Amino acid sequence: MTGGSIHQLFEDQVRQAPDRTAVITESAKLTYQELDGSANRLAAYLLARAGVPESGATVAICTERPLDALVAMLAALKSGYAYAVVAPGTAREETRRLLGLTRAEVVITHRRLLARIDDGRRRTEICLDGDGAAIAAHSDAAPDAAPVEGGAGNRRATVLFTAGTTGERRAVVSGHGRWLAAYTAWAEVYALTAHDRLLVTAGSETTGFTGGWIRSLCSGGTLVLSERAAGSERVTVAEVDPRAAARLAERALPALRLLAVGGEPLRLDEQLRLQGLLPAPGARVLSVYGPAEVVGCGTWFEPEQLPGPVEHPERAAYLGRPFPGCAVELRKGRIWLTPPDGGDAVPTGDAGRQHGGGPLEFRGRTADRVEIGGRTVDTYRVESALAGHPDLREVVVTGDRGRTGGRLIAYVAPGPDTPSDTAPAASDAAPGATPNATPGAVPDAASLRARLTGLVPAADIPGTVVRVASLPRNAAGKVDRAALPLPPVPGAVRHAGKGGMTGEERAAAVGGCAVPIVAGILAAALTSTFWPGSTDLTGVPSPWKGLFGVLYAFEVVSFAAGAGFLVAGRKPMLRRGGPRGLTTAAHLAIVWLLVAWWPQDNLYRLAAKQDWPRQAALVYTFNVPLMIAAGIVVVWAVIGSPPARRRE
């Protein structure tokens, strides 16, 4: 395959079996010929709009549907471009920063996403919805790509991003040659055939998604992009993170012969449990490891690589041996990987160890270690000692991000059988406290101290425990430690007359008080200006005159409260936990529920009862949005994370 390209391997499969199913989603099935035709038409339109690319030119892709992203990826490669994918759910500023890293001159997206990706740079914009007819008008024959000096293997193929678990996300450029070498390595370990149906659950912006479609479509297999369809489509291979792996294994899918688990390293006890759940004879569970710098092709592990039994499988996570063509080495306890095409070794930011000729063992991420009291705490060692706790499903130990100068916090997710209200959500160990021995209770700081004593240094035992419904994760399936809710600062609750406020607290207090006062005064003063006569009570008899006057006052007060909540309400809501997007929507919904009454009632009072156009306009401007806002608040209250902590 030297000098070839990834999309040429896919095109070989198109020629061999054009009518074989290539992709399955929740709503569509495409054959190899249909997928190839869609990519060819988009590639032809791309070349017509942007021209033949120069060496290193990149197309940015931002779509919500994985199938759209896949077609755009193939189209970019067929046109001679590299591709970079940015998830549409990424924060706007981060989206623009990532686009800047790609230096893309073309973007493939949808019209509704254009504002999100607009960073002021002039790019050729291709909207899959707006340009659909023009794209469909092109031929489904493969376009002529520009020749590359030294062969297509030297051409850039992807500009993907690191997961960001060890710092800010970075762009990683990989060529066709590296992906071809990785495909050869995967083919040897996975042994995929044209009869396999491979499930990929990773987001289209991840290295796992690109690796997944290459492994499947270049082998002639079927790529399944819907976990829901895994059973009905008789998935034989699944590439998932640990949580999705547990869901699939418990479904006992009869055809599943290979479960490849990436994202977070898999604990040995969990790997053995998953393997025992798979009903297919000889089914395998692999723990795969590899960052974007090596296109996800680093090491793989299955229990057969162990020379013998492991005393505490719940405390061990193995990375195994390198994929063919790759190499792994330890430099002062840090893991370095050589890519599958034999390039320079790259640091992974992870720690590891190896005994004799045994498999490589994962020992945590160096970026997750924290400085407490002038010493470095190996948080992974603490987490490993807590692994296997009967009342815990997940645990992460970290610092408090410099708020108090040094405090270890354990974030614990209760097991499925643990009552959610039998223990405090957050607690500090008190001198002389006894372990919480309540059966099934979420462990508090004292009980964790009892479990960790003798396993880790006393100074490494967390003094604060925060209960969370589940640990937040990024698109790659890795724990997002920056998104963990911070517990209250010890001693931050002050009595009247004792201590002063911090600058942040003072600003919040000023914003929370001054804004509603000013808003209320303005609302009261401007009512007659905006809606002359709307509050005129001349001729209204008592006691109704007084009641209506109180109503008008309540409207102004509600508007003022909404203005204050707009300024000061979001932070307290975020501290509650839950998805940030849903929390933002709920915050704005509450603001609307408060502020809408002042303009709405004044406009209603001035509208004639039989003025149907105005009545309809008012209903759809105010009443319907109020109902929607109330629904958003209900969703946030029901499915958002429960309060992350409760002081004991």
XYZ file of C-alpha atoms in Angstrom:
648
model
C 0.000 0.000 0.000
C 3.024 2.295 -0.116
C 2.197 5.481 -1.984
C -1.539 4.819 -1.817
C -4.283 6.637 0.048
C -7.001 5.724 2.505
C -9.886 6.588 0.203
C -8.394 4.381 -2.515
C -8.758 1.391 -0.188
C -12.398 2.347 0.253
C -12.824 2.693 -3.522
C -11.373 -0.809 -3.970
C -14.214 -2.129 -1.823
C -16.734 -0.131 -3.883
C -15.536 -1.853 -7.049
C -15.563 -5.306 -5.437
C -19.048 -5.144 -3.892
C -20.962 -1.973 -4.836
C -24.288 -3.298 -3.506
C -22.978 -4.341 -0.088
C -24.245 -2.237 2.827
C -21.593 0.291 3.842
C -23.242 2.436 6.544
C -26.193 2.041 8.874
C -27.619 4.889 10.949
C -30.868 5.197 12.877
C -32.628 6.529 9.795
C -30.663 5.361 6.738
C -28.745 2.545 5.076
C -26.294 3.229 2.263
C -24.544 0.752 0.007
C -20.908 1.192 -0.927
C -21.950 2.553 -4.317
C -24.413 5.032 -2.785
C -21.893 6.270 -0.220
C -19.196 6.587 -2.867
C -21.548 8.455 -5.209
C -22.546 10.923 -2.479
C -18.905 11.591 -1.640
C -17.963 11.978 -5.323
C -20.704 14.536 -5.959
C -19.680 16.570 -2.934
C -16.005 16.294 -3.967
C -16.816 17.592 -7.463
C -18.763 20.514 -5.998
C -15.912 21.206 -3.570
C -13.406 21.371 -6.431
C -15.750 23.580 -8.456
C -16.165 26.026 -5.576
C -12.694 25.996 -4.021
C -10.462 24.800 -6.844
C -7.680 22.229 -6.856
C -6.021 22.347 -3.418
C -2.441 23.304 -2.773
C -0.302 20.973 -0.714
C -1.544 20.906 2.871
C -4.916 22.543 2.172
C -7.590 21.624 4.709
C -11.376 21.419 4.730
C -13.121 22.046 8.046
C -16.256 19.985 8.731
C -18.933 20.966 11.226
C -22.104 18.884 11.008
C -24.556 17.388 13.470
C -25.168 14.080 11.672
C -22.319 11.521 11.674
C -23.324 10.357 8.178
C -22.960 13.899 6.804
C -19.545 14.113 8.429
C -18.482 10.777 6.907
C -19.526 11.841 3.388
C -17.680 15.143 3.843
C -14.536 13.333 5.041
C -14.473 11.079 1.997
C -15.209 14.029 -0.310
C -12.333 16.046 1.145
C -9.882 13.160 0.711
C -11.076 12.434 -2.833
C -10.532 16.123 -3.705
C -6.967 16.100 -2.411
C -7.715 18.000 0.787
C -7.073 17.030 4.386
C -10.035 17.295 6.716
C -10.575 18.607 10.238
C -13.781 18.101 12.210
C -15.168 20.447 14.840
C -18.174 19.307 16.856
C -21.147 21.678 16.513
C -21.701 21.534 20.282
C -18.287 23.015 21.019
C -18.361 26.426 22.712
C -18.239 29.246 20.182
C -14.873 30.654 21.255
C -13.296 27.204 21.331
C -14.799 26.431 17.905
C -13.187 29.508 16.440
C -9.854 28.732 18.116
C -9.843 25.197 16.711
C -10.736 26.462 13.237
C -7.819 28.854 13.476
C -5.497 25.936 14.246
C -6.589 24.104 11.087
C -6.017 27.133 8.815
C -8.860 25.737 6.731
C -9.847 27.721 3.656
C -13.062 25.750 3.114
C -15.794 24.741 5.544
C -18.528 22.147 4.993
C -21.459 22.698 7.332
C -25.153 23.612 7.535
C -26.671 27.071 7.323
C -27.796 27.110 10.958
C -24.178 26.560 12.076
C -22.584 29.335 10.019
C -22.829 31.926 12.791
C -21.119 29.591 15.247
C -18.084 29.007 13.032
C -17.759 32.568 11.741
C -14.445 33.880 13.073
C -14.042 36.725 10.593
C -11.845 34.800 8.160
C -12.965 34.582 4.575
C -13.579 30.940 3.710
C -15.423 29.090 1.002
C -18.632 27.970 2.692
C -20.446 24.850 1.495
C -23.810 24.262 3.182
C -25.064 20.722 2.779
C -28.664 21.927 3.036
C -28.506 25.207 1.137
C -26.251 23.834 -1.621
C -27.958 20.434 -1.785
C -29.418 20.867 -5.267
C -26.129 22.151 -6.706
C -24.228 19.255 -5.135
C -26.705 16.691 -6.483
C -26.274 18.084 -10.004
C -22.659 16.878 -10.179
C -21.521 13.512 -11.467
C -21.153 10.569 -9.088
C -17.893 9.587 -10.828
C -14.680 9.982 -8.876
C -13.075 13.427 -9.446
C -9.512 13.870 -10.655
C -7.373 14.825 -7.661
C -4.172 16.802 -8.024
C -0.993 14.666 -8.246
C 1.330 14.712 -5.252
C 5.094 14.688 -5.503
C 6.404 11.470 -3.972
C 3.020 9.714 -4.034
C -0.341 10.109 -2.342
C 1.049 8.596 0.857
C 2.879 11.878 1.475
C -0.303 13.939 1.286
C -1.905 15.206 4.474
C -5.101 13.316 5.310
C -6.362 14.616 8.643
C -5.965 17.473 11.073
C -7.464 16.068 14.261
C -7.419 17.383 17.805
C -6.127 15.983 21.057
C -8.724 15.250 23.733
C -7.485 18.096 25.938
C -7.140 15.985 29.098
C -3.552 17.115 29.603
C -4.040 20.770 28.686
C -5.431 22.846 25.843
C -6.545 20.890 22.773
C -3.947 20.835 20.009
C -4.132 20.104 16.297
C -2.343 16.962 15.070
C -1.575 16.490 11.365
C -1.404 12.951 9.959
C -0.777 11.814 6.398
C -2.220 8.985 4.338
C 0.934 6.942 4.909
C 0.449 6.904 8.673
C -3.217 5.948 8.401
C -2.357 3.162 5.934
C 0.237 1.784 8.339
C -2.302 1.951 11.167
C -4.871 0.124 9.029
C -2.379 -2.692 8.436
C -1.746 -2.950 12.185
C -5.462 -2.970 13.031
C -6.154 -5.595 10.377
C -3.702 -7.962 12.061
C -5.128 -7.539 15.580
C -8.836 -7.081 14.821
C -8.980 -9.477 11.847
C -11.936 -7.624 10.325
C -13.650 -9.085 7.265
C -16.360 -8.029 4.833
C -18.859 -9.942 6.998
C -18.272 -7.768 10.066
C -20.639 -5.068 11.230
C -18.646 -2.570 13.254
C -20.344 -0.219 15.736
C -18.636 3.129 16.389
C -20.113 5.425 19.041
C -17.384 8.091 19.161
C -18.209 11.579 17.913
C -17.226 12.399 14.348
C -14.667 14.929 15.628
C -12.645 12.248 17.431
C -9.709 10.161 16.332
C -11.793 7.098 17.197
C -14.406 7.944 14.565
C -11.850 8.368 11.782
C -10.097 5.164 12.809
C -13.438 3.359 12.997
C -14.593 4.174 9.475
C -11.158 3.313 8.079
C -11.110 -0.056 9.857
C -14.608 -0.905 8.663
C -14.981 0.548 5.172
C -11.463 -0.318 4.015
C -12.117 -3.938 5.008
C -15.410 -4.150 3.137
C -17.448 -4.356 6.325
C -20.503 -2.380 7.458
C -20.123 0.697 9.636
C -22.932 1.042 12.205
C -23.387 4.538 13.666
C -26.299 3.799 16.008
C -25.904 2.035 19.333
C -29.663 1.500 19.369
C -29.393 -0.603 16.213
C -26.602 -2.814 17.572
C -28.895 -5.760 18.308
C -31.158 -5.667 15.273
C -28.207 -5.236 12.910
C -26.243 -8.093 14.524
C -23.145 -6.065 15.277
C -20.047 -8.271 15.422
C -17.444 -5.677 16.469
C -17.940 -2.634 18.706
C -15.527 0.220 19.413
C -16.778 2.100 22.456
C -15.812 3.795 25.726
C -16.077 1.885 29.042
C -19.629 3.039 29.820
C -20.981 2.056 26.414
C -19.069 -1.233 26.662
C -20.917 -2.079 29.865
C -24.270 -1.310 28.250
C -23.536 -3.485 25.227
C -22.169 -6.395 27.237
C -25.238 -6.441 29.477
C -27.447 -6.641 26.372
C -25.764 -9.990 25.626
C -25.546 -9.389 21.879
C -25.224 -12.881 20.380
C -23.089 -11.910 17.372
C -20.613 -9.642 19.182
C -17.211 -11.304 18.820
C -14.932 -8.346 19.569
C -15.411 -5.462 22.012
C -12.665 -2.830 21.688
C -12.736 -0.347 24.574
C -10.938 2.992 24.347
C -11.114 6.452 25.851
C -10.252 5.641 29.457
C -7.992 2.660 30.311
C -10.107 -0.298 31.368
C -9.589 -1.810 34.817
C -8.658 -5.468 34.671
C -11.578 -6.597 36.836
C -14.011 -4.764 34.568
C -12.382 -6.213 31.464
C -12.738 -9.727 32.858
C -16.355 -9.035 33.807
C -17.178 -7.767 30.315
C -15.579 -10.791 28.700
C -17.683 -13.067 30.876
C -20.863 -11.322 29.712
C -20.278 -11.820 25.979
C -22.216 -14.911 24.839
C -20.399 -15.546 21.540
C -17.858 -18.410 21.814
C -14.308 -17.061 21.854
C -15.478 -13.423 22.103
C -12.673 -11.002 22.936
C -12.504 -7.766 24.925
C -9.593 -5.510 24.031
C -8.423 -2.427 25.889
C -6.978 -0.151 23.206
C -4.787 2.890 23.818
C -3.400 5.553 21.530
C -3.625 9.366 21.407
C -4.225 11.438 18.290
C -0.486 11.818 17.710
C -0.297 8.128 16.725
C -3.759 8.134 15.039
C -5.123 6.074 17.910
C -2.869 3.122 17.075
C -0.619 2.586 20.086
C -1.130 -0.481 22.254
C -3.734 -3.157 22.873
C -4.355 -5.520 25.768
C -6.349 -8.622 26.492
C -5.973 -10.775 29.633
C -4.224 -13.584 27.748
C -1.126 -11.343 27.645
C -0.692 -11.668 31.429
C 1.891 -14.201 32.619
C -0.273 -15.152 35.596
C -3.077 -14.105 37.965
C -3.164 -10.552 39.339
C -3.753 -10.199 43.093
C -5.906 -7.049 42.913
C -7.435 -6.839 39.429
C -9.634 -3.928 40.522
C -6.514 -1.792 41.055
C -4.803 -2.567 37.748
C -5.337 -1.217 34.222
C -3.134 -2.613 31.469
C -2.223 -1.054 28.131
C -0.640 -4.265 26.860
C 1.679 -4.563 23.899
C 2.185 -2.262 20.904
C 0.256 -2.725 17.678
C 2.379 -4.104 14.815
C 4.629 -1.359 13.494
C 4.333 0.674 16.710
C 6.732 0.784 19.635
C 6.430 1.780 23.280
C 9.093 2.847 25.754
C 9.237 4.214 29.272
C 11.345 7.278 29.942
C 11.544 8.013 33.659
C 8.181 6.344 34.112
C 6.541 8.290 31.274
C 5.042 6.544 28.235
C 6.367 7.362 24.751
C 4.810 5.830 21.646
C 6.248 5.393 18.175
C 3.550 5.757 15.456
C 2.693 2.815 13.201
C 4.664 4.264 10.271
C 7.837 4.428 12.345
C 7.944 8.188 12.916
C 9.471 9.923 15.900
C 8.373 8.751 19.346
C 5.866 11.086 21.005
C 5.145 11.605 24.704
C 1.628 10.656 25.750
C 1.536 12.548 29.041
C 0.747 9.288 30.828
C 2.725 7.310 33.384
C 3.307 3.573 33.148
C 5.328 0.656 34.413
C 6.337 -2.757 33.155
C 7.547 -5.817 35.023
C 9.926 -7.995 33.066
C 8.391 -8.968 29.760
C 4.837 -8.460 30.981
C 2.315 -6.050 29.485
C 2.556 -2.296 29.969
C 0.515 -1.065 32.947
C -1.197 2.319 33.074
C -0.300 4.473 36.084
C -2.303 7.633 35.541
C -1.914 10.941 33.723
C 0.864 13.163 34.934
C -1.296 16.245 34.312
C -3.812 14.924 36.858
C -1.283 14.997 39.693
C -1.724 17.918 42.067
C 0.485 19.984 44.320
C -0.661 19.962 47.942
C 1.445 21.565 50.643
C 4.538 21.680 48.469
C 4.434 18.004 47.522
C 3.080 16.158 44.491
C 0.139 13.825 45.065
C -0.267 10.889 42.690
C -4.054 10.986 42.451
C -4.180 7.843 40.330
C -2.682 5.852 43.193
C -5.485 7.066 45.456
C -8.144 6.330 42.828
C -6.755 2.815 42.311
C -6.920 2.132 46.045
C -10.602 3.132 46.025
C -11.425 1.130 42.885
C -13.616 -1.845 43.551
C -15.346 -0.193 46.513
C -18.727 -1.959 46.710
C -20.682 1.306 47.030
C -18.898 3.232 44.269
C -19.286 3.032 40.517
C -16.683 5.693 39.674
C -14.232 7.817 41.613
C -11.892 10.691 40.726
C -9.491 12.438 43.076
C -8.287 15.945 42.310
C -7.363 19.273 43.873
C -9.590 22.309 44.287
C -7.906 24.266 41.473
C -5.994 26.578 43.781
C -8.975 28.052 45.609
C -7.704 27.322 49.111
C -4.026 26.699 48.505
C -4.397 22.931 48.672
C -7.253 20.492 49.289
C -7.818 16.971 47.987
C -11.349 16.189 46.843
C -12.804 12.779 46.020
C -15.671 12.821 43.507
C -17.694 9.643 43.879
C -20.505 8.257 41.729
C -22.624 5.780 43.707
C -23.118 2.269 42.446
C -26.480 1.293 40.906
C -27.726 -0.255 44.158
C -26.639 2.596 46.411
C -29.451 4.825 47.742
C -28.963 8.416 46.619
C -30.068 9.979 49.895
C -28.350 7.893 52.561
C -25.246 10.035 52.883
C -24.259 13.660 52.602
C -23.208 14.837 49.192
C -20.157 16.636 50.525
C -18.354 16.264 53.819
C -15.101 17.129 55.508
C -13.387 14.628 57.768
C -13.686 15.672 61.401
C -11.108 14.750 64.079
C -12.125 11.525 65.720
C -14.850 10.788 63.192
C -15.801 7.139 62.780
C -16.290 5.471 59.412
C -19.779 5.494 57.994
C -20.758 1.859 58.293
C -24.318 2.149 57.043
C -24.837 -0.673 54.499
C -25.246 0.706 50.998
C -24.461 4.280 52.058
C -22.284 6.523 49.921
C -18.928 6.699 51.732
C -18.092 9.957 53.482
C -14.609 11.329 54.060
C -14.152 9.339 57.274
C -15.015 5.982 55.705
C -12.741 6.685 52.743
C -9.948 7.522 55.174
C -10.464 4.180 56.888
C -10.277 2.342 53.546
C -7.193 4.221 52.327
C -5.186 4.066 55.545
C -2.128 1.921 54.914
C -2.598 1.952 51.148
C -1.534 5.557 50.461
C 0.316 8.179 52.530
C -1.886 9.868 55.123
C -1.373 13.255 53.433
C -2.797 11.831 50.181
C -6.180 10.929 51.676
C -8.957 13.283 50.489
C -10.573 15.336 53.220
C -13.645 16.213 51.165
C -16.092 13.924 49.373
C -18.453 15.160 46.657
C -21.204 12.909 45.372
C -22.072 13.207 41.671
C -24.592 11.291 39.584
C -21.857 10.507 37.047
C -18.473 11.867 36.082
C -18.493 14.406 33.224
C -16.722 13.193 30.088
C -15.551 14.699 26.833
C -16.253 13.423 23.316
C -13.375 10.944 23.554
C -14.940 9.321 26.632
C -12.337 10.687 29.058
C -13.209 12.275 32.390
C -13.422 16.058 32.081
C -11.946 17.106 35.417
C -12.372 20.801 34.693
C -16.153 20.265 34.580
C -16.348 18.733 38.063
C -18.346 20.942 40.477
C -16.273 22.545 43.204
C -17.552 22.044 46.764
C -17.884 24.968 49.191
C -14.658 26.400 50.558
C -14.226 25.343 54.202
C -15.048 28.262 56.486
C -16.592 30.286 53.681
C -19.939 30.517 55.503
C -19.595 33.604 57.673
C -21.760 34.970 60.466
C -23.035 38.528 60.410
C -20.339 41.025 61.230
C -17.470 38.540 60.810
C -15.035 38.783 57.933
C -15.407 40.523 54.594
C -16.483 39.400 51.176
C -14.096 38.365 48.425
C -13.963 40.453 45.283
C -16.009 37.847 43.424
C -18.622 37.733 46.185
C -18.784 41.520 46.348
C -19.286 41.782 42.582
C -22.034 39.170 42.696
C -23.757 40.984 45.559
C -23.576 44.319 43.762
C -24.886 42.797 40.524
C -27.605 40.894 42.335
C -28.878 44.007 44.165
C -28.141 47.015 41.968
C -29.433 45.579 38.692
C -32.956 44.704 39.888
C -33.294 48.025 41.724
C -32.353 50.007 38.618
C -34.508 47.780 36.401
C -37.513 48.164 38.683
C -37.194 51.950 38.802
C -36.888 52.162 35.017
C -39.830 49.815 34.481
C -42.091 51.832 36.773
C -40.997 55.116 35.203
C -41.286 54.000 31.574
C -44.577 52.090 31.670
C -46.634 55.122 30.681
C -44.048 56.058 28.045
C -44.161 52.675 26.312
C -47.878 51.964 26.834
C -49.797 55.201 27.471
C -52.948 54.544 29.442
C -52.285 50.890 30.155
C -52.218 51.458 33.939
C -54.870 54.185 34.070
C -57.294 53.238 36.872
C -59.576 56.254 36.503
C -63.149 55.197 37.113
C -62.265 51.791 38.554
C -64.194 51.350 41.846
C -62.691 50.048 45.040
C -61.592 47.495 46.046
C -60.721 46.545 42.456
C -58.690 49.697 41.935
C -56.366 48.743 44.777
C -56.081 45.145 43.609
C -55.116 46.194 40.088
C -52.564 48.635 41.503
C -50.948 45.797 43.469
C -50.914 43.701 40.268
C -49.047 46.441 38.383
C -46.517 46.639 41.199
C -45.997 42.872 41.094
C -45.330 43.055 37.349
C -42.600 45.637 37.870
C -41.088 43.658 40.760
C -41.111 40.472 38.664
C -39.362 42.288 35.811
C -36.753 43.624 38.241
C -36.182 40.154 39.712
C -35.731 38.717 36.215
C -33.145 41.366 35.370
C -31.247 40.548 38.539
C -31.429 36.805 37.886
C -30.098 37.359 34.370
C -26.947 38.869 35.866
C -26.471 36.755 38.982
C -28.437 33.532 38.469
C -26.318 31.444 36.117
C -23.388 30.684 38.449
C -25.530 29.196 41.227
C -27.348 27.076 38.652
C -24.063 25.803 37.184
C -22.862 24.801 40.655
C -25.846 22.465 40.829
C -24.256 20.367 38.074
C -25.789 18.909 34.930
C -25.273 19.689 31.220
C -24.054 23.251 30.721
C -26.195 23.811 27.617
C -29.364 22.714 29.413
C -28.451 24.853 32.433
C -27.983 27.912 30.218
C -31.343 27.282 28.560
C -33.022 26.911 31.964
C -31.371 30.108 33.206
C -32.733 32.103 30.266
C -36.121 30.400 30.606
C -36.421 31.501 34.250
C -35.451 35.030 33.258
C -38.213 35.049 30.624
C -40.757 33.662 33.086
C -40.018 36.645 35.341
C -39.573 39.542 32.929
C -42.341 38.789 30.407
C -45.285 39.808 32.579
C -44.550 43.528 32.575
C -44.665 44.047 28.785
C -47.231 41.297 28.192
C -49.942 42.565 30.561
C -49.531 46.161 29.436
C -49.916 45.144 25.789
C -52.912 42.942 26.584
C -54.705 45.780 28.378
C -54.364 47.968 25.284
C -55.561 45.287 22.847
C -59.182 45.157 21.817
C -60.870 41.877 22.650
C -61.964 41.304 19.049
C -58.655 42.402 17.524
C -57.792 38.853 16.507
C -54.493 39.624 14.690
C -53.149 41.446 17.730
C -54.483 38.821 20.130
C -52.800 36.048 18.128
C -49.540 38.011 17.955
C -49.572 38.492 21.733
C -50.314 34.822 22.392
C -47.456 33.620 20.217
C -45.074 36.324 21.396
C -45.658 35.782 25.108
C -47.921 32.894 26.139
C -46.388 30.161 23.964
C -42.786 31.126 24.866
C -43.815 31.144 28.543
C -45.069 27.567 28.178
C -41.858 26.539 26.423
C -39.778 28.241 29.108
C -41.672 26.398 31.829
C -41.070 23.114 29.985
C -37.329 23.795 29.792
C -37.204 24.448 33.535
C -39.056 21.170 34.161
C -36.587 19.238 31.995
C -33.661 20.859 33.792
C -35.157 20.048 37.172
C -35.923 16.420 36.269
C -32.997 15.210 34.149
C -30.290 17.647 35.201
C -27.866 16.398 37.839
C -29.248 16.571 41.385
C -27.464 18.947 43.756
C -23.850 17.850 43.663
C -23.373 18.304 47.360
C -25.140 19.006 50.637
C -23.254 20.180 53.731
C -23.426 17.771 56.617
